[in-house]
Coordinates of C-alpha atoms and ligand atoms in Angstrom, one line a residue:
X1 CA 4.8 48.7 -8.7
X2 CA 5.9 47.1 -4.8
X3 CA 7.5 44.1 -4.9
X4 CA 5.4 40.6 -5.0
X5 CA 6.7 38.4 -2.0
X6 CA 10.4 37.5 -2.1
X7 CA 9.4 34.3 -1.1
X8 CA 8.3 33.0 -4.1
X9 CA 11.8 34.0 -5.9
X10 CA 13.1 30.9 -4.4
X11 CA 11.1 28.1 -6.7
X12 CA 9.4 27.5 -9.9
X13 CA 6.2 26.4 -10.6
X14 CA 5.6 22.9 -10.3
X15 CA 8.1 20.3 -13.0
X16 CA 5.0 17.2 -12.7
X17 CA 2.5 19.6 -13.6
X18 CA 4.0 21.4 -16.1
X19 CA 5.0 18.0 -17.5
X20 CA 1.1 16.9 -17.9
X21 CA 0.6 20.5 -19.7
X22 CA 3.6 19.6 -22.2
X23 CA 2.5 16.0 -22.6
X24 CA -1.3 17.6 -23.4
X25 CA 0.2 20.0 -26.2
X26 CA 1.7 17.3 -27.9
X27 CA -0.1 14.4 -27.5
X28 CA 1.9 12.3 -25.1
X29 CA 1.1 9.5 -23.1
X30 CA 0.8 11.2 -19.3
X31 CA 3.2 9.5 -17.5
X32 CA 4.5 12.5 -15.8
X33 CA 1.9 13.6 -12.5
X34 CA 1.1 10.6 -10.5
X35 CA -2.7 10.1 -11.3
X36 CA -4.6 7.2 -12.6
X37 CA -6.5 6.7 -16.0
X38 CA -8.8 4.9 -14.6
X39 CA -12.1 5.4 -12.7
X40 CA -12.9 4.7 -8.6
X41 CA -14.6 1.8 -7.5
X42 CA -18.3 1.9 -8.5
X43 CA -18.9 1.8 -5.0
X44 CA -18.2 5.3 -5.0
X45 CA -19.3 6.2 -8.5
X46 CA -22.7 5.1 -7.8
X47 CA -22.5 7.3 -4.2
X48 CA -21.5 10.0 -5.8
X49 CA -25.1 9.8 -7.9
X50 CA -27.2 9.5 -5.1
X51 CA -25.4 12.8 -3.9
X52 CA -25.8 14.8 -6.7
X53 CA -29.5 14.4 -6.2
X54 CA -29.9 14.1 -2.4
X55 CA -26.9 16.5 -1.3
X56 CA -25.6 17.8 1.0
X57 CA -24.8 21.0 -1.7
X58 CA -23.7 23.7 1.1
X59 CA -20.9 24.0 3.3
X60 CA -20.2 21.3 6.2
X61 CA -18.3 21.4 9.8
X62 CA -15.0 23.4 8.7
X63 CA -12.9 20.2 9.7
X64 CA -15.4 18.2 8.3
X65 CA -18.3 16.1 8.3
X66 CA -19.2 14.3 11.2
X67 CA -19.6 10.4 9.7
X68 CA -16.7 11.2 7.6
X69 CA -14.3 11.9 10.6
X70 CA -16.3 8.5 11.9
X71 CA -15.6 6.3 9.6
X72 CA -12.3 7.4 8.4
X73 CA -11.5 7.1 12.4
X74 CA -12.8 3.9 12.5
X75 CA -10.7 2.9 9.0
X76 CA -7.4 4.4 10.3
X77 CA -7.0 3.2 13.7
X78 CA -7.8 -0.5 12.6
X79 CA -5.3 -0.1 9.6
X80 CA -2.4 2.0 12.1
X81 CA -3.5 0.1 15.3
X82 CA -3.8 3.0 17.3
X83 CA -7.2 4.6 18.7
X84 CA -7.8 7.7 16.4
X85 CA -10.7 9.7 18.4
X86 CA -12.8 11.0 15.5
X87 CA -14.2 14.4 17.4
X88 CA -10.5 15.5 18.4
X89 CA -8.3 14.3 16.4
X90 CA -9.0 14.6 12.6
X91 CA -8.7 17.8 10.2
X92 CA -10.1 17.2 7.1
X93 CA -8.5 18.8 3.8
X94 CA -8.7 19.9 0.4
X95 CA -6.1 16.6 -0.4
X96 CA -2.9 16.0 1.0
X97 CA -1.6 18.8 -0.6
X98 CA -3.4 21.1 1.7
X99 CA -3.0 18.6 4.9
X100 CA 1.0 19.1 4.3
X101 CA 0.7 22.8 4.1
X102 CA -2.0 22.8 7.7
X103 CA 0.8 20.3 9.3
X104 CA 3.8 22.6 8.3
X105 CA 1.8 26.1 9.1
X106 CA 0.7 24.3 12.4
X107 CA 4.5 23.6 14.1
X108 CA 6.7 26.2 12.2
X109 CA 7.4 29.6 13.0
X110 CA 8.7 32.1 10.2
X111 CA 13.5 31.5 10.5
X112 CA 12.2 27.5 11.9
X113 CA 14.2 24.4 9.5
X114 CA 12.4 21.4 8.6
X115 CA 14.1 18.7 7.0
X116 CA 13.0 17.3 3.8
X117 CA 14.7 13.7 2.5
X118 CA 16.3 14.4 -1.0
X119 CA 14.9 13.1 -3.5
X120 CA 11.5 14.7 -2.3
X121 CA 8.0 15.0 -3.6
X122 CA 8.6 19.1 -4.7
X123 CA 5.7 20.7 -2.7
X124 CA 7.4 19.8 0.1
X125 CA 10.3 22.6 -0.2
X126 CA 7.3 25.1 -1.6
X127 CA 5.9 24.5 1.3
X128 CA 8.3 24.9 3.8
X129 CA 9.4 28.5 2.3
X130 CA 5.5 29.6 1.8
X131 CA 5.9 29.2 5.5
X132 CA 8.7 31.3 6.0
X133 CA 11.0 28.0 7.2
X134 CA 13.9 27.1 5.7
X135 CA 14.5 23.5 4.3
X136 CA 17.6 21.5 5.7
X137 CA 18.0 18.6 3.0
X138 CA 19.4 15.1 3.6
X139 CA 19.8 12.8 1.1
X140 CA 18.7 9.4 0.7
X141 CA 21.6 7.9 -1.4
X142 CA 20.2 6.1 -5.0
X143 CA 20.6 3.3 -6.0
X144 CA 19.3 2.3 -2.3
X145 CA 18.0 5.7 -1.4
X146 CA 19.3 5.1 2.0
X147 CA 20.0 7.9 4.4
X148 CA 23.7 7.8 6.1
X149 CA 23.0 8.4 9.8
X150 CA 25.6 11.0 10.4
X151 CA 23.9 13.1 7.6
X152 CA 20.6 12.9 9.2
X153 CA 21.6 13.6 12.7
X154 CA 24.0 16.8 11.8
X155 CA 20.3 18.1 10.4
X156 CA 18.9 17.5 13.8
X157 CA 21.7 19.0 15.4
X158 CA 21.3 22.3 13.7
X159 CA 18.1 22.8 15.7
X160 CA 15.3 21.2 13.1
X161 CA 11.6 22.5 14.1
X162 CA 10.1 19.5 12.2
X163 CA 10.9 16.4 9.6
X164 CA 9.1 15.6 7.1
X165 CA 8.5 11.9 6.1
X166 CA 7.6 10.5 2.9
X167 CA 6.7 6.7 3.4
X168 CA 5.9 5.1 0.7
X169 CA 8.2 7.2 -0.9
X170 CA 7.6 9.5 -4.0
X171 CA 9.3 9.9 -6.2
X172 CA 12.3 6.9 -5.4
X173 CA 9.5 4.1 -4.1
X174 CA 11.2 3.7 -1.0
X175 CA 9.6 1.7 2.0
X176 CA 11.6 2.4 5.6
X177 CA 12.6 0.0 7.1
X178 CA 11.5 -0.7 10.6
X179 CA 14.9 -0.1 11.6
X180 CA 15.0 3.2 9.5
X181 CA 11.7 4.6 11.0
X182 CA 12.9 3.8 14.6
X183 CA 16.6 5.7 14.2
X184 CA 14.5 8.9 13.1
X185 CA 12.1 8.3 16.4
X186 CA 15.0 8.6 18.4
X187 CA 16.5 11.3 17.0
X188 CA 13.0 13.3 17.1
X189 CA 12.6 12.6 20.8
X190 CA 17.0 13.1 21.3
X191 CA 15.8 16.5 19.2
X192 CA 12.3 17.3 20.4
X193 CA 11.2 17.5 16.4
X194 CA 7.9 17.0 14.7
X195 CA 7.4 14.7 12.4
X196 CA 5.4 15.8 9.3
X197 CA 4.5 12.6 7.6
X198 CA 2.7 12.1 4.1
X199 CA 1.5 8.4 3.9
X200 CA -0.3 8.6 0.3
X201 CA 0.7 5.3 -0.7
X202 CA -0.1 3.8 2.6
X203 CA -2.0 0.5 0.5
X204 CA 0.5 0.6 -2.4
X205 CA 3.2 -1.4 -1.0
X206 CA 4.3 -4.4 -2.7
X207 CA 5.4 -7.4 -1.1
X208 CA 7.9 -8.8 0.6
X209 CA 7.6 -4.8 1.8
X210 CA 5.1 -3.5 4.5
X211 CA 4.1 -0.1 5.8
X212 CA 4.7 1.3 9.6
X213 CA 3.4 4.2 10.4
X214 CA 5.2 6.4 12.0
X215 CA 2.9 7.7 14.5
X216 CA 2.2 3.9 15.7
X217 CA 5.8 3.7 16.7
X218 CA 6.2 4.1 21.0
X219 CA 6.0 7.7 21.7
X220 CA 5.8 8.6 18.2
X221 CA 2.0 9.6 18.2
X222 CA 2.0 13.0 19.8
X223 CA 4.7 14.4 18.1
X224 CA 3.9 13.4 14.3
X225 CA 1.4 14.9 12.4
X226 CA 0.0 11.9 9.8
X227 CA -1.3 13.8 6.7
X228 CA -2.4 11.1 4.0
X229 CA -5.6 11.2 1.1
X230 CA -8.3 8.8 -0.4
X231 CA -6.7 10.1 -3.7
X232 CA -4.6 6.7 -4.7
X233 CA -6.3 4.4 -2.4
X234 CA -10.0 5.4 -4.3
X235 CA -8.2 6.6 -7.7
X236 CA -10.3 10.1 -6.8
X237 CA -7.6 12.4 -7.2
X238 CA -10.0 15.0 -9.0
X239 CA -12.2 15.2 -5.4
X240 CA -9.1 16.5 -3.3
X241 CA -9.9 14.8 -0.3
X242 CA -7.0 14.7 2.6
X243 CA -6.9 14.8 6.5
X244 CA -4.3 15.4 9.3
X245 CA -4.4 12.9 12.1
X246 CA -2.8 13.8 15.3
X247 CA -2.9 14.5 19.3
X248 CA -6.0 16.6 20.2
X249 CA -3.5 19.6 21.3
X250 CA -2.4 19.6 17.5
X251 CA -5.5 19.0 15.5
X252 CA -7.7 22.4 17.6
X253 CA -4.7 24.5 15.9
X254 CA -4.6 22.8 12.5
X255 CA -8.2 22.9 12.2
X256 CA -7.5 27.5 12.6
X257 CA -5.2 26.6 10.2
X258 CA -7.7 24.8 7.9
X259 CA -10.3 26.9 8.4
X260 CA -8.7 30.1 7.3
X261 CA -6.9 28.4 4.1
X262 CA -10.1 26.8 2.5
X263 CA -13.0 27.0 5.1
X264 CA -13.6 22.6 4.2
X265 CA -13.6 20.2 2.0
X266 CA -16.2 19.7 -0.9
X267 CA -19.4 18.4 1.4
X268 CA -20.9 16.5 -1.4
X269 CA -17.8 14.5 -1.7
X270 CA -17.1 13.8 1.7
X271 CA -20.2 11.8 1.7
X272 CA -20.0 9.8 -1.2
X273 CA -16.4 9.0 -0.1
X274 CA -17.9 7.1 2.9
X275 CA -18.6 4.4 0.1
X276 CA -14.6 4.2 -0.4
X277 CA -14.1 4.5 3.4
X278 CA -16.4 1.5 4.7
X279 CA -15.0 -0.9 2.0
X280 CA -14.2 -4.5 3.5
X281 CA -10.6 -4.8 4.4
X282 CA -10.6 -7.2 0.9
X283 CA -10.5 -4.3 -1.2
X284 CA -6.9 -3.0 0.2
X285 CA -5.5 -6.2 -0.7
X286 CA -6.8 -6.2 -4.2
X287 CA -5.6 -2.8 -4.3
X288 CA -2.0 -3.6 -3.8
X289 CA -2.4 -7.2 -6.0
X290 CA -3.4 -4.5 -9.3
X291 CA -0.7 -2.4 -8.6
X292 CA 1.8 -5.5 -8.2
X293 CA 0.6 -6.7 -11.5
X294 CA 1.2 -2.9 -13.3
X295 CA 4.5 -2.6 -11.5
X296 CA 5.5 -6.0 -12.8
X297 CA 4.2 -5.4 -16.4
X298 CA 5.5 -2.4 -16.5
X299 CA 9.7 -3.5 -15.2
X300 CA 9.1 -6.3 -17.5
X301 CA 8.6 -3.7 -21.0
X302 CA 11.3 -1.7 -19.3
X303 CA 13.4 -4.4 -19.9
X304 CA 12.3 -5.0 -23.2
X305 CA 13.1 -1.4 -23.7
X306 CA 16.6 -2.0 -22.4
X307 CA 16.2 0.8 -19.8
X308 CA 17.6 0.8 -16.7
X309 CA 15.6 1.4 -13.2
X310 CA 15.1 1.0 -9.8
X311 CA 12.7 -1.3 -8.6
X312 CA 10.1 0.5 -6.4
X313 CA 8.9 -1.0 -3.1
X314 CA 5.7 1.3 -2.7
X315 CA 3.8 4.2 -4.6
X316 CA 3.5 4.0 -8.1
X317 CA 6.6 5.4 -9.6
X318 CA 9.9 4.2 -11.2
X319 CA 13.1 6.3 -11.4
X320 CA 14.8 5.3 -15.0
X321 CA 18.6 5.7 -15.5
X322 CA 19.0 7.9 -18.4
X323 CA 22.5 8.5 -18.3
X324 CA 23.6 6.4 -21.5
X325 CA 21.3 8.8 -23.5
X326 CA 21.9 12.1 -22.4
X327 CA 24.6 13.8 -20.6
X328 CA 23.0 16.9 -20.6
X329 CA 19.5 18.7 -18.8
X330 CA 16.9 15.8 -18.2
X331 CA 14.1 18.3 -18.5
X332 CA 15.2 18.9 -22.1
X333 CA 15.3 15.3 -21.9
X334 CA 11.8 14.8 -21.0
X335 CA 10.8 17.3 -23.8
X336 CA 11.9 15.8 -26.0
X337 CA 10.8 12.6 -25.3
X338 CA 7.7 13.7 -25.2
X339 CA 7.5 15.3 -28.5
X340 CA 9.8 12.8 -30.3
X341 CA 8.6 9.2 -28.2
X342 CA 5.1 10.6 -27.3
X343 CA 6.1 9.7 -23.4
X344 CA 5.9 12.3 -20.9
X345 CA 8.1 12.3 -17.8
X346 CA 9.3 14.1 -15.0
X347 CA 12.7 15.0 -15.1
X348 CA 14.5 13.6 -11.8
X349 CA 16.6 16.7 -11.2
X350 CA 13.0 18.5 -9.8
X351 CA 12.8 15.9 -7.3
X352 CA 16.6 16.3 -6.0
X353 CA 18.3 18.9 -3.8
X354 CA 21.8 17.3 -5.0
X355 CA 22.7 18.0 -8.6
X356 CA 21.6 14.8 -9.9
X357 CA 20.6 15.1 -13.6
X358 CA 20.6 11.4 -14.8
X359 CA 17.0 10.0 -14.0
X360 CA 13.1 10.5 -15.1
X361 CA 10.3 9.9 -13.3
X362 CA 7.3 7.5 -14.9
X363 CA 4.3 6.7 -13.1
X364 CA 2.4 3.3 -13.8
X365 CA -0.9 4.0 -12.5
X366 CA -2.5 3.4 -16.2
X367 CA -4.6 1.1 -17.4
X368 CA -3.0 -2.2 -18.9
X369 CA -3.4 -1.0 -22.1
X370 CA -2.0 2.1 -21.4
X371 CA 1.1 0.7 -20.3
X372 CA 1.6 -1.9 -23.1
X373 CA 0.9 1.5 -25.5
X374 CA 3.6 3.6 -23.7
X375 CA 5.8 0.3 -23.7
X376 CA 5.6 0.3 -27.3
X377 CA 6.5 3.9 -27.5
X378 CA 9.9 3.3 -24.6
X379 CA 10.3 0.6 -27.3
X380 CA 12.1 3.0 -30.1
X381 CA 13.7 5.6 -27.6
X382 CA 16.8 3.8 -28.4
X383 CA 16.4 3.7 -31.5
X384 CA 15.5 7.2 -31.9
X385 CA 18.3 8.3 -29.5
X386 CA 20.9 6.1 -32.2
X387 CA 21.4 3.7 -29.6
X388 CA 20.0 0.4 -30.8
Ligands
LIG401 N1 1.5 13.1 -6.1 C1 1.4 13.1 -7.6 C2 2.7 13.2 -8.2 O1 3.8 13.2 -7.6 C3 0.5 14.2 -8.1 C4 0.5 15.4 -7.2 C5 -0.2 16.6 -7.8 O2 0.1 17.0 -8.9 N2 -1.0 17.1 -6.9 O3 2.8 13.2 -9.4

């Protein structure tokens, strides 16, 4: 037999996903992969109807559909304040996932070094040696999850071919600061670096908080590569619809890229995601005042729990401190809270290039219900764990 690709010896399959098959074999409540339980707006249920009956059923425009690009153009430069030219300067993907993998195959040669903030969202490193690069990791220091600005610019220094930026941040719920966001501009111009930026959880940032985009900030635009998705801001994570939004030099080789790694995006629901896209500017802030209110419920029954966490600015995840229950592996952790609580999680240790072993991952993008259920359940961990 040859040898499969070396390249693969150098990570696992993916901890959240393997954490939504464990919490399906036993009957957990999914709070493990980042998804919600509940449906889109009807906006685009009922969209998606009229599709099924009037099409389109057959391929689109490789970088996709014309009033797509239009109105996701006209969405995005209003919410980034930039002009976003729709016929140069959009690649549409199969989700974000597939935008990250166009941006990173785009800039990076096979021996180039991106750096990735630790604790990262894990397709990230994947991603980074599927190319052939090699990740340099900096680490954004818990509880804060600042990054020291030494440790960041000795990355640069070693001759970085692109960053990677995760704002709102998964797993920690970091927002960057202003501040933040401008000391990695300057370094990325000092450097001449890309900035790969996945901005998911552009809407889900809770107040007193706000969201920059990077590519808004001076000079900033041709260099960064904004990947992002309608996944969390329409609850369609099932359609797998992302983009890349950059200069017009960047976007004619991503959309080679694209083309050659999944041809386009599903056409029937590019369309009926123009319902999600031409939404008034209303919806957005209902968006973030529902997640406010499952963020707060759900601190509030961590409390009652007694657990101990870090309060998330943006996304919808919360990092709970294990450490007074476990001193050993938090993925045998998560197992077993899973069989024994009925809660899944994702152990933290997946998300972190440091060897830090003492914090799980939930995500509270679940129905109020749900979350007073898995509340219930958090409610006897210490109990079970001999710790009441
Ligand atoms: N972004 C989500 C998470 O972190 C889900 C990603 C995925 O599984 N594609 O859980």
């Amino acid at each position: 037999m040859p040898q499969i690709s070396r390249r693969l010896g150098s990570f696992t399959d993916s901890m959240i996903r393997r954490m939504t098959r464990i919490a399906q074999s036993c009957d957990a409540i999914n709070l493990a992969q980042g998804f919600p339980d509940f449906g889109p707006p009807s906006e685009l249920i009922n969209a998606l109807e009229k599709v099924a009956r009037e099409g389109p059923h057959q391929y689109e425009i490789t970088w996709g559909s014309r009033k797509f690009r239009k109105a996701l153009a006209s969405k995005q430069s209003k919410f980034m304040g930039m002009p976003i030219d729709p016929e140069t300067q959009i690649v549409v993907t199969c989700g974000s996932t597939e935008a990250m993998m166009v941006a990173m195959m785009t800039v990076c040669n096979p021996g180039d070094k991106v750096i990735i903030f630790s604790p990262f969202y894990e397709n990230y490193g994947a991603d980074t040696i599927l190319c052939g690069a090699q990740p340099i990791y900096v680490p954004l220091h818990p509880p804060e999850f600042k990054f020291d600005e030494e440790e960041l610019r000795s990355a640069f220094r070693q001759g970085a071919k692109a960053l990677v930026l995760c704002n709102p941040s998964n797993p920690s719920g970091k927002v960057f600061t202003l501040e933040e966001l401008k000391f990695i501009a300057g370094l990325s111009e000092e450097y001449d670096t890309f900035v790969i930026t996945d901005e998911v959880y552009e809407h889900i940032v809770f107040e007193p908080y706000r969201h920059v985009y990077f590519a808004s900030l001076p000079g900033m635009a041709e260099r960064t590569l904004c990947c992002s998705s309608l996944s969390k801001t329409y609850s369609i994570t099932g359609w797998r619809l992302g983009y890349v939004i950059s200069s017009p030099y960047i976007i004619d080789n991503a959309r080679k890229v694209h083309d050659f790694l999944t041809v386009g995006a599903a056409a029937p629901l590019q369309k009926a995601a123009l319902a999600g896209l031409t939404l008034p500017d209303q919806y957005y802030n209902q968006l973030r005042e529902l997640y406010t209110e499952k963020r707060d419920i759900f601190l509030k029954g961590l409390e009652e729990a007694g657990l101990k966490y870090m309060t998330p600015q943006g996304a919808y995840y919360v990092m709970v401190d294990i450490s007074e229950f476990t001193k050993g592996s938090d993925l045998e952790f998560c197992e077993w809270l899973a069989k024994e609580v009925g809660i899944a999680a994702v152990p933290g240790s997946s998300f972190f290039k440091e060897d830090v072993n003492h914090m799980i991952r939930l995500n509270f993008a679940k129905k109020n219900e749900t979350l007073a259920a898995a509340i219930e359940r958090l409610k006897t961990l210490r109990v079970k764990v001999g710790r009441a």
